[in-house]
Coordinates of C-alpha atoms in Angstrom, one line a residue:
G1 CA 0.0 0.0 0.0
A2 CA 2.8 2.5 1.0
F3 CA 4.6 1.6 -2.2
D4 CA 1.5 2.2 -4.4
V5 CA 0.9 5.6 -2.7
H6 CA 4.5 6.6 -3.3
R7 CA 4.2 5.4 -6.9
V8 CA 1.0 7.4 -7.5
S9 CA 2.5 10.4 -5.9
R10 CA 5.5 10.3 -8.2
L11 CA 3.2 9.7 -11.2
S12 CA 1.1 12.7 -10.3
S13 CA 4.3 14.8 -9.9
C14 CA 5.5 13.8 -13.3
R15 CA 2.1 14.5 -14.9
A16 CA 2.0 17.9 -13.3
S17 CA 5.5 18.7 -14.5
H18 CA 4.6 17.4 -18.0
G19 CA 1.5 19.4 -18.1
R20 CA 3.3 22.6 -17.2
G21 CA 5.6 22.1 -20.1
F22 CA 2.8 22.1 -22.6
T23 CA 0.9 25.3 -21.7
R24 CA -0.5 27.3 -24.5
S25 CA 1.9 30.2 -24.0
E26 CA 5.0 28.1 -23.6
S27 CA 6.4 25.1 -25.5
P28 CA 8.4 22.3 -23.8
S29 CA 11.5 24.2 -24.7
G30 CA 10.5 26.9 -22.2
V31 CA 10.2 29.5 -25.0
S32 CA 6.9 30.8 -26.3
R33 CA 6.1 30.4 -30.0
G34 CA 6.4 34.1 -30.7
R35 CA 9.7 34.5 -28.9
A36 CA 11.1 31.4 -30.6
L37 CA 10.4 33.0 -34.0
V38 CA 12.1 36.2 -32.9
I39 CA 15.1 34.2 -31.7
V40 CA 15.4 32.5 -35.1
F41 CA 15.4 35.9 -36.9
V42 CA 18.0 37.3 -34.4
L43 CA 20.3 34.3 -35.1
C44 CA 19.7 34.7 -38.8
Y45 CA 20.7 38.4 -38.6
I46 CA 23.9 37.4 -36.8
N47 CA 24.6 34.6 -39.3
L48 CA 24.2 37.1 -42.2
L49 CA 26.5 39.5 -40.5
N50 CA 29.0 36.7 -39.8
Y51 CA 29.3 35.8 -43.5
M52 CA 29.1 39.4 -44.6
D53 CA 32.2 40.2 -42.6
R54 CA 33.9 37.0 -43.8
F55 CA 33.6 38.0 -47.5
T56 CA 34.1 41.7 -47.3
V57 CA 37.8 40.9 -47.5
A58 CA 37.3 39.1 -50.8
G59 CA 35.2 42.0 -52.1
T60 CA 38.0 44.5 -51.5
L61 CA 40.8 42.3 -52.9
L62 CA 40.8 43.9 -56.3
L63 CA 40.1 47.3 -54.8
G64 CA 43.4 47.8 -53.1
K65 CA 45.1 44.9 -51.3
F66 CA 47.1 43.6 -54.3
H67 CA 48.8 46.9 -54.8
Y68 CA 48.6 48.4 -51.3
F69 CA 50.5 45.5 -49.8
G70 CA 52.3 44.3 -52.9
I71 CA 51.2 40.7 -52.5
N72 CA 50.9 37.8 -54.9
D73 CA 48.2 35.1 -55.4
T74 CA 49.7 32.9 -52.7
E75 CA 49.7 35.6 -50.0
S76 CA 46.2 36.7 -51.0
G77 CA 44.9 33.2 -50.5
L78 CA 46.5 33.1 -47.1
L79 CA 44.2 35.9 -45.9
Q80 CA 41.2 33.5 -46.0
T81 CA 43.2 30.5 -44.9
V82 CA 44.4 32.1 -41.6
F83 CA 40.9 33.1 -40.7
I84 CA 39.5 29.6 -41.4
C85 CA 42.3 27.9 -39.5
S86 CA 41.6 29.8 -36.2
Y87 CA 37.9 29.4 -36.7
M88 CA 38.4 25.7 -37.3
F89 CA 40.7 24.9 -34.4
L90 CA 38.6 26.9 -31.9
A91 CA 35.3 25.3 -32.9
P92 CA 35.8 22.2 -30.7
V93 CA 36.4 24.4 -27.7
F94 CA 33.2 26.3 -28.2
G95 CA 31.4 23.0 -29.1
Y96 CA 32.4 21.6 -25.7
L97 CA 31.3 24.7 -23.9
G98 CA 28.1 25.0 -25.9
D99 CA 27.0 21.5 -24.8
R100 CA 27.5 22.3 -21.1
Y101 CA 27.0 26.1 -20.4
N102 CA 24.7 28.9 -21.3
R103 CA 24.9 29.3 -25.1
K104 CA 23.8 32.9 -25.5
Y105 CA 26.5 34.3 -23.2
I106 CA 29.2 32.3 -25.0
M107 CA 28.0 33.7 -28.3
S108 CA 27.8 37.3 -26.9
G109 CA 31.4 37.2 -25.7
G110 CA 32.6 35.8 -29.0
I111 CA 30.8 38.3 -31.2
T112 CA 32.0 41.2 -29.1
F113 CA 35.6 40.0 -29.5
W114 CA 35.1 39.5 -33.3
S115 CA 33.7 43.0 -33.8
L116 CA 36.6 44.7 -31.9
V117 CA 39.2 42.7 -33.8
T118 CA 37.6 43.4 -37.2
L119 CA 37.6 47.1 -36.4
A120 CA 41.3 46.9 -35.4
S121 CA 42.2 45.1 -38.7
S122 CA 40.9 48.2 -40.7
Y123 CA 43.8 50.2 -39.4
T124 CA 46.6 47.9 -40.7
P125 CA 49.5 49.9 -42.2
K126 CA 50.8 48.8 -45.6
E127 CA 54.3 47.9 -44.2
H128 CA 52.7 45.2 -41.9
F129 CA 50.8 42.7 -44.0
W130 CA 51.4 40.2 -41.2
A131 CA 49.3 42.3 -38.9
L132 CA 46.3 42.0 -41.2
L133 CA 46.9 38.2 -41.3
L134 CA 47.0 38.1 -37.5
T135 CA 43.8 40.1 -37.0
R136 CA 41.9 38.1 -39.6
G137 CA 43.0 35.0 -37.8
L138 CA 41.6 36.4 -34.5
V139 CA 38.3 37.2 -36.2
G140 CA 37.9 33.4 -36.4
V141 CA 37.7 33.2 -32.6
G142 CA 34.4 35.1 -32.5
E143 CA 32.9 33.4 -35.4
A144 CA 33.7 29.9 -34.0
S145 CA 31.7 30.8 -30.9
Y146 CA 28.6 31.4 -32.9
S147 CA 28.6 28.9 -35.8
T148 CA 29.0 25.9 -33.5
I149 CA 26.2 26.9 -31.2
A150 CA 23.4 28.8 -33.1
P151 CA 22.0 25.7 -35.0
T152 CA 21.7 23.8 -31.8
I153 CA 19.4 26.5 -30.3
I154 CA 17.1 26.3 -33.3
A155 CA 17.1 22.5 -32.8
D156 CA 15.9 23.0 -29.3
L157 CA 13.1 25.2 -30.4
Y158 CA 11.6 23.2 -33.3
V159 CA 11.3 19.6 -34.5
K160 CA 10.8 17.9 -37.9
G161 CA 9.3 20.0 -40.7
K162 CA 9.3 23.2 -38.6
R163 CA 12.9 22.7 -37.8
T164 CA 13.8 22.3 -41.5
N165 CA 11.9 25.5 -42.3
M166 CA 13.7 27.5 -39.6
L167 CA 17.1 26.1 -40.6
S168 CA 16.4 27.1 -44.2
I169 CA 15.7 30.6 -43.0
F170 CA 18.9 30.5 -40.9
Y171 CA 21.0 29.2 -43.8
F172 CA 19.6 31.7 -46.3
A173 CA 22.0 34.1 -44.4
I174 CA 25.1 32.3 -45.6
P175 CA 24.9 33.0 -49.4
V176 CA 23.0 36.3 -48.9
G177 CA 25.5 37.4 -46.3
S178 CA 28.4 36.3 -48.5
G179 CA 26.9 38.3 -51.4
L180 CA 26.4 41.3 -49.3
G181 CA 30.1 41.0 -48.2
Y182 CA 31.2 41.5 -51.8
I183 CA 28.7 44.3 -52.4
V184 CA 29.6 46.2 -49.2
G185 CA 33.3 45.6 -49.6
S186 CA 33.4 46.8 -53.2
Q187 CA 30.9 49.7 -52.8
V188 CA 32.2 51.2 -49.6
S189 CA 35.8 50.9 -50.8
S190 CA 34.8 52.6 -54.1
R191 CA 32.9 55.4 -52.4
A192 CA 35.5 56.1 -49.8
K193 CA 38.4 55.5 -52.2
D194 CA 40.0 53.5 -49.5
W195 CA 39.4 49.7 -48.8
H196 CA 40.0 50.2 -45.1
W197 CA 36.5 51.6 -44.6
A198 CA 34.9 48.4 -45.9
L199 CA 36.1 46.7 -42.7
R200 CA 34.5 49.3 -40.5
V201 CA 30.9 48.5 -41.4
T202 CA 30.3 45.1 -39.6
P203 CA 31.8 46.0 -36.2
G204 CA 29.0 48.4 -35.4
L205 CA 26.4 45.9 -36.6
G206 CA 28.1 43.3 -34.5
L207 CA 27.6 45.3 -31.3
I208 CA 23.8 45.5 -32.1
A209 CA 23.9 41.7 -32.4
V210 CA 25.3 41.4 -28.9
L211 CA 22.5 43.5 -27.5
L212 CA 19.9 41.4 -29.3
L213 CA 21.5 38.2 -27.9
L214 CA 21.5 39.5 -24.3
F215 CA 18.1 41.0 -24.2
V216 CA 16.0 39.1 -26.7
V217 CA 17.3 35.6 -27.0
K218 CA 16.3 33.1 -24.3
E219 CA 18.2 29.9 -23.6
P220 CA 15.8 26.9 -24.5
K221 CA 15.8 23.6 -22.6
R222 CA 18.0 21.1 -24.4
G223 CA 16.1 18.3 -26.1
A224 CA 12.8 19.1 -24.3
V225 CA 10.9 19.8 -27.5
E226 CA 11.8 16.3 -28.6
A227 CA 10.2 14.9 -25.4
R228 CA 13.7 14.3 -24.0
P229 CA 14.3 16.9 -21.3
E230 CA 17.9 17.9 -20.8
N231 CA 18.0 16.6 -17.2
H232 CA 17.1 13.2 -18.5
L233 CA 19.8 13.1 -21.1
H234 CA 23.1 12.1 -19.5
Q235 CA 26.1 14.2 -20.3
T236 CA 29.1 12.0 -21.3
S237 CA 32.7 12.9 -21.5
W238 CA 34.1 14.8 -24.5
V239 CA 36.1 11.8 -25.5
A240 CA 33.0 9.6 -25.4
D241 CA 31.1 12.1 -27.5
L242 CA 33.9 12.1 -30.1
R243 CA 34.0 8.3 -30.1
D244 CA 30.3 8.0 -30.6
L245 CA 30.3 10.6 -33.4
S246 CA 33.2 8.9 -35.2
K247 CA 31.0 5.7 -35.4
N248 CA 28.0 7.6 -36.8
C249 CA 28.4 6.9 -40.5
S250 CA 25.7 9.3 -41.7
F251 CA 27.3 12.1 -39.7
M252 CA 30.9 11.4 -40.9
L253 CA 30.0 10.8 -44.6
S254 CA 27.8 13.9 -44.7
T255 CA 30.6 15.9 -43.1
F256 CA 33.0 14.8 -45.8
G257 CA 30.4 15.7 -48.4
F258 CA 30.1 19.1 -46.8
T259 CA 33.8 19.4 -46.9
A260 CA 33.6 19.5 -50.7
V261 CA 31.0 22.2 -50.5
A262 CA 33.3 24.2 -48.2
F263 CA 36.3 23.7 -50.6
V264 CA 34.4 24.9 -53.6
T265 CA 32.7 27.8 -51.7
G266 CA 35.9 29.0 -50.2
S267 CA 37.7 28.9 -53.6
L268 CA 35.0 30.8 -55.4
A269 CA 34.5 33.3 -52.6
L270 CA 38.1 34.5 -52.7
W271 CA 39.0 34.0 -56.3
A272 CA 35.9 34.4 -58.5
P273 CA 35.9 38.2 -58.7
T274 CA 39.6 38.3 -59.4
F275 CA 39.3 35.6 -62.0
L276 CA 36.5 37.4 -63.7
F277 CA 38.5 40.7 -63.7
R278 CA 41.5 38.9 -65.2
A279 CA 39.3 37.3 -67.9
A280 CA 37.9 40.8 -68.8
V281 CA 41.5 42.2 -69.1
F282 CA 42.5 39.2 -71.2
N283 CA 39.6 39.7 -73.5
G284 CA 40.3 43.4 -73.8
E285 CA 37.0 44.4 -72.1
R286 CA 38.7 46.1 -69.2
A287 CA 42.0 48.0 -68.6
P288 CA 44.5 46.3 -66.3
C289 CA 44.7 47.4 -62.7
M290 CA 47.9 49.3 -62.1
E291 CA 47.0 51.5 -59.1
A292 CA 46.4 51.2 -55.4
H293 CA 42.6 51.6 -56.0
C294 CA 41.0 49.9 -58.9
E295 CA 37.3 50.4 -59.9
S296 CA 35.7 47.0 -60.7
S297 CA 32.1 45.9 -61.0
D298 CA 33.0 42.2 -60.7
S299 CA 32.7 42.0 -57.0
L300 CA 29.4 43.8 -57.1
I301 CA 28.0 41.5 -59.9
F302 CA 29.4 38.3 -58.2
G303 CA 27.9 39.4 -54.9
A304 CA 24.5 40.0 -56.4
I305 CA 24.6 36.6 -58.1
T306 CA 25.6 35.0 -54.8
C307 CA 22.7 36.6 -53.0
I308 CA 20.1 35.5 -55.6
T309 CA 21.5 32.0 -56.1
G310 CA 21.7 31.5 -52.4
V311 CA 18.1 32.2 -51.8
L312 CA 17.1 30.1 -54.8
G313 CA 19.4 27.2 -53.9
V314 CA 18.5 26.9 -50.3
A315 CA 14.7 27.2 -51.0
S316 CA 14.7 24.8 -53.9
G317 CA 16.9 22.3 -51.9
V318 CA 14.5 22.3 -49.0
Q319 CA 11.4 22.0 -51.2
V320 CA 12.8 19.2 -53.4
S321 CA 13.9 17.3 -50.3
R322 CA 10.4 17.8 -48.7
Q323 CA 8.7 16.4 -51.8
L324 CA 11.1 13.5 -52.1
R325 CA 10.7 12.5 -48.5
K326 CA 7.2 11.3 -49.4
K327 CA 8.8 8.6 -51.5
T328 CA 12.0 7.8 -49.6
A329 CA 13.6 8.5 -46.2
R330 CA 16.9 9.0 -48.0
A331 CA 15.8 12.2 -49.6
D332 CA 18.1 14.6 -47.8
P333 CA 21.5 13.0 -48.8
L334 CA 20.2 12.3 -52.3
V335 CA 19.3 16.0 -52.8
C336 CA 22.7 17.0 -51.5
A337 CA 24.5 14.6 -53.9
A338 CA 22.4 15.9 -56.8
G339 CA 23.3 19.5 -56.0
L340 CA 27.0 18.9 -56.0
L341 CA 27.0 16.6 -59.1
L342 CA 25.0 19.2 -61.0
C343 CA 27.2 22.0 -59.8
A344 CA 30.4 20.4 -61.2
P345 CA 29.7 20.7 -65.0
F346 CA 28.4 24.3 -64.6
L347 CA 31.6 25.3 -62.7
Y348 CA 33.7 23.7 -65.4
L349 CA 31.8 25.5 -68.2
A350 CA 32.0 28.9 -66.3
I351 CA 35.8 28.6 -65.9
M352 CA 36.4 27.5 -69.6
F353 CA 34.0 30.0 -71.2
A354 CA 35.6 33.0 -69.3
Q355 CA 38.1 33.5 -72.2
A356 CA 35.3 33.7 -74.8
S357 CA 32.2 35.3 -73.2
T358 CA 31.8 37.1 -69.9
V359 CA 28.0 36.8 -70.2
A360 CA 28.1 33.0 -70.6
T361 CA 30.5 32.8 -67.6
Y362 CA 28.1 34.7 -65.4
V363 CA 25.2 32.5 -66.5
F364 CA 27.1 29.3 -65.8
I365 CA 28.2 30.6 -62.4
F366 CA 24.6 31.4 -61.6
F367 CA 23.5 27.8 -62.2
G368 CA 26.6 26.4 -60.5
E369 CA 26.1 28.4 -57.3
T370 CA 22.4 27.7 -57.2
F371 CA 23.0 23.9 -57.2
L372 CA 25.9 24.3 -54.7
S373 CA 23.6 26.3 -52.3
M374 CA 21.0 23.4 -52.2
N375 CA 23.2 21.8 -49.5
W376 CA 23.3 24.3 -46.7
A377 CA 20.1 23.8 -44.8
I378 CA 19.8 20.1 -45.6
V379 CA 23.3 19.2 -44.3
A380 CA 22.5 21.0 -41.0
D381 CA 19.2 19.2 -40.7
I382 CA 21.0 15.8 -41.3
L383 CA 23.4 16.5 -38.4
L384 CA 20.6 17.5 -36.0
Y385 CA 18.5 14.4 -36.5
V386 CA 21.3 11.8 -36.5
V387 CA 22.9 13.2 -33.4
V388 CA 21.4 13.3 -29.8
P389 CA 20.8 16.8 -28.3
T390 CA 23.6 16.6 -25.7
R391 CA 26.2 16.0 -28.5
R392 CA 25.0 18.5 -31.1
S393 CA 27.3 21.4 -30.3
T394 CA 30.2 19.0 -30.3
A395 CA 29.0 17.5 -33.6
E396 CA 28.7 21.0 -35.1
A397 CA 32.3 21.7 -33.9
L398 CA 33.6 18.5 -35.3
Q399 CA 31.9 19.1 -38.7
I400 CA 33.4 22.6 -38.8
V401 CA 36.9 21.2 -38.0
V402 CA 36.8 18.5 -40.7
S403 CA 35.0 20.5 -43.4
H404 CA 37.3 23.5 -43.0
L405 CA 40.5 21.6 -42.4
L406 CA 40.1 19.7 -45.6
G407 CA 37.9 22.3 -47.3
D408 CA 38.1 26.1 -47.3
A409 CA 41.0 26.4 -44.8
G410 CA 43.4 25.4 -47.5
S411 CA 41.5 25.8 -50.8
P412 CA 42.0 29.6 -51.3
Y413 CA 45.7 29.2 -50.5
L414 CA 46.0 26.1 -52.6
I415 CA 44.4 27.8 -55.6
G416 CA 46.8 30.7 -55.2
V417 CA 49.9 28.4 -54.9
I418 CA 48.9 26.4 -58.0
S419 CA 48.2 29.6 -59.9
D420 CA 51.7 31.0 -59.0
S421 CA 53.4 27.7 -59.9
L422 CA 51.7 27.5 -63.3
R423 CA 52.4 31.1 -64.3
K424 CA 55.3 31.1 -66.8
N425 CA 55.6 34.9 -66.7
D426 CA 53.8 38.0 -65.4
S427 CA 51.9 38.8 -68.6
F428 CA 48.2 39.4 -68.5
L429 CA 47.7 36.2 -70.5
W430 CA 49.4 34.0 -67.8
Q431 CA 47.8 35.9 -64.9
F432 CA 44.5 34.7 -66.4
R433 CA 45.6 31.3 -67.6
S434 CA 47.3 30.2 -64.4
L435 CA 44.3 31.1 -62.3
Q436 CA 41.9 29.5 -64.8
Y437 CA 43.7 26.1 -64.7
S438 CA 44.0 26.1 -60.9
M439 CA 40.3 26.8 -60.4
L440 CA 39.4 23.7 -62.4
L441 CA 40.1 21.8 -59.2
C442 CA 36.8 23.0 -57.9
A443 CA 34.8 21.0 -60.4
F444 CA 36.6 17.8 -59.5
V445 CA 36.1 18.3 -55.8
A446 CA 32.4 18.8 -56.3
V447 CA 32.1 15.4 -57.9
V448 CA 33.9 13.8 -55.0
G449 CA 31.6 15.5 -52.6
G450 CA 28.6 14.2 -54.5
A451 CA 29.9 10.7 -54.0
F452 CA 30.2 11.1 -50.3
F453 CA 26.5 12.2 -50.1
L454 CA 25.5 9.1 -52.1
A455 CA 27.3 7.0 -49.5
T456 CA 25.5 8.9 -46.7
A457 CA 22.1 7.7 -48.2
V458 CA 23.1 4.1 -47.4
Y459 CA 23.2 4.7 -43.7
I460 CA 20.8 7.6 -43.1
E461 CA 17.7 5.6 -42.0
R462 CA 19.6 3.5 -39.6
D463 CA 21.4 6.4 -37.9
R464 CA 18.3 8.5 -37.7
E465 CA 16.4 5.7 -35.9
R466 CA 19.3 5.2 -33.5
A467 CA 19.3 8.9 -32.5
E468 CA 15.5 9.1 -32.1
N469 CA 15.5 5.9 -29.9
Y470 CA 18.6 6.8 -27.9
A471 CA 18.1 5.9 -24.3
P472 CA 20.7 6.9 -21.6
T473 CA 21.8 4.3 -19.1
G474 CA 22.1 4.8 -15.4
E475 CA 20.2 4.6 -12.1
T476 CA 18.6 8.0 -12.0
P477 CA 14.8 8.4 -12.0
Q478 CA 13.3 9.3 -15.4
C479 CA 10.0 10.4 -16.8
V480 CA 9.3 8.1 -19.8
L481 CA 6.9 9.9 -22.2
W482 CA 4.4 7.6 -23.9
P483 CA 1.8 8.7 -26.4
Q484 CA -1.1 8.5 -24.0
L485 CA 0.6 8.1 -20.6
T486 CA 3.4 9.7 -18.6
E487 CA 4.8 7.6 -15.8
C488 CA 7.9 7.5 -13.7
S489 CA 10.4 4.7 -13.7
V490 CA 13.9 3.9 -12.6
N491 CA 16.4 2.6 -15.1
T492 CA 18.7 0.0 -13.6

């Protein structure tokens, strides 16, 4: 009798707790619907600012850095590489912290640091190119604190179709922000007649982002929206997390596929405007740049194309995947594979047609970038549903490390090195030809990435089921949520 009374008391307690979590004004995450939507848009704004800052440097490359610092292709590629390297190596640190501590405070500190360092980089004197490299490297510290954590907050606010929709909104910011980086970089530099001013735009916007994080964003309960409250999901050691993730075939293979996306994106981001400018000089459509400040519309046009294709690519990728899911549970990796495999021939045609027709080149780049952008939101969704909530920040960090280490950390520098090594002399012909031949590597890497996503499709159903049915072991009391009944039990 005493045992039954005790059991009923515990059952009532669990039901009451469960009931409070599903009030009309508040979801199980502890965040109301309206506020959750606002949080997504705040995170989207910061993500857009993140990528806008990242590619402002590429947008100003033609407008001053080559002649201001007197650097070659190899050193230009190094600008992006040092940033990605610091971003990549610090991602695991923030991934570890993000799985264990308050995420919005971690992001706020990182964005504040990033904004201040970006502002400092705009005052680099021309005798000290190394100082620009150092400050660009430090910018990666702030960006790592955000990119590893923000998607996990969205995952704790929404599930299934709604999560996919919100992630697509969040990842719209990547291509749109990248495109705005080119536009802001080129236009501000052009108006001010000084590329330094382009790097002074995002710091002020970054401080606004910090205020929004501190006063608008609310930390959601981890895993609660998936009927797995965070206090019932056991934290494991960082080594155990890494060991489990390394055995997750869908996560690892999709990460390698995303590495190809990062490789191609990083290469195009830094080198496409420069390549297009050299093609125009080679064709006689434009005069060569011989001054410290060069007027060029290539960054502006490429930025606009990147914005448009990003929106089209992310939206079409999500829609195609949603329709294909009705026929197969392997839709997500198949759409990612199709995006990369279709991207490859258009990139090849864009690179080869540059010597004959600038218009044709822009058309092929448009289609190539559209197919490439189909991956962004889908890859993030794959990670979130094949990994349990308490390991998601670590998984985001690991994916960042692998994809950047083998992807865009080295690709801009590698393209520059190959270009310099292929150049037989410093004529306008060989400035164009050497960069053209080196960029063909992007088309090959896109095909390899498509193959990794096809391999992901083999394991995706198994790994998703494992993550959804994940049950922690131990002797702590738990509330087990059934469709019609909530009761307390003790796992032994």
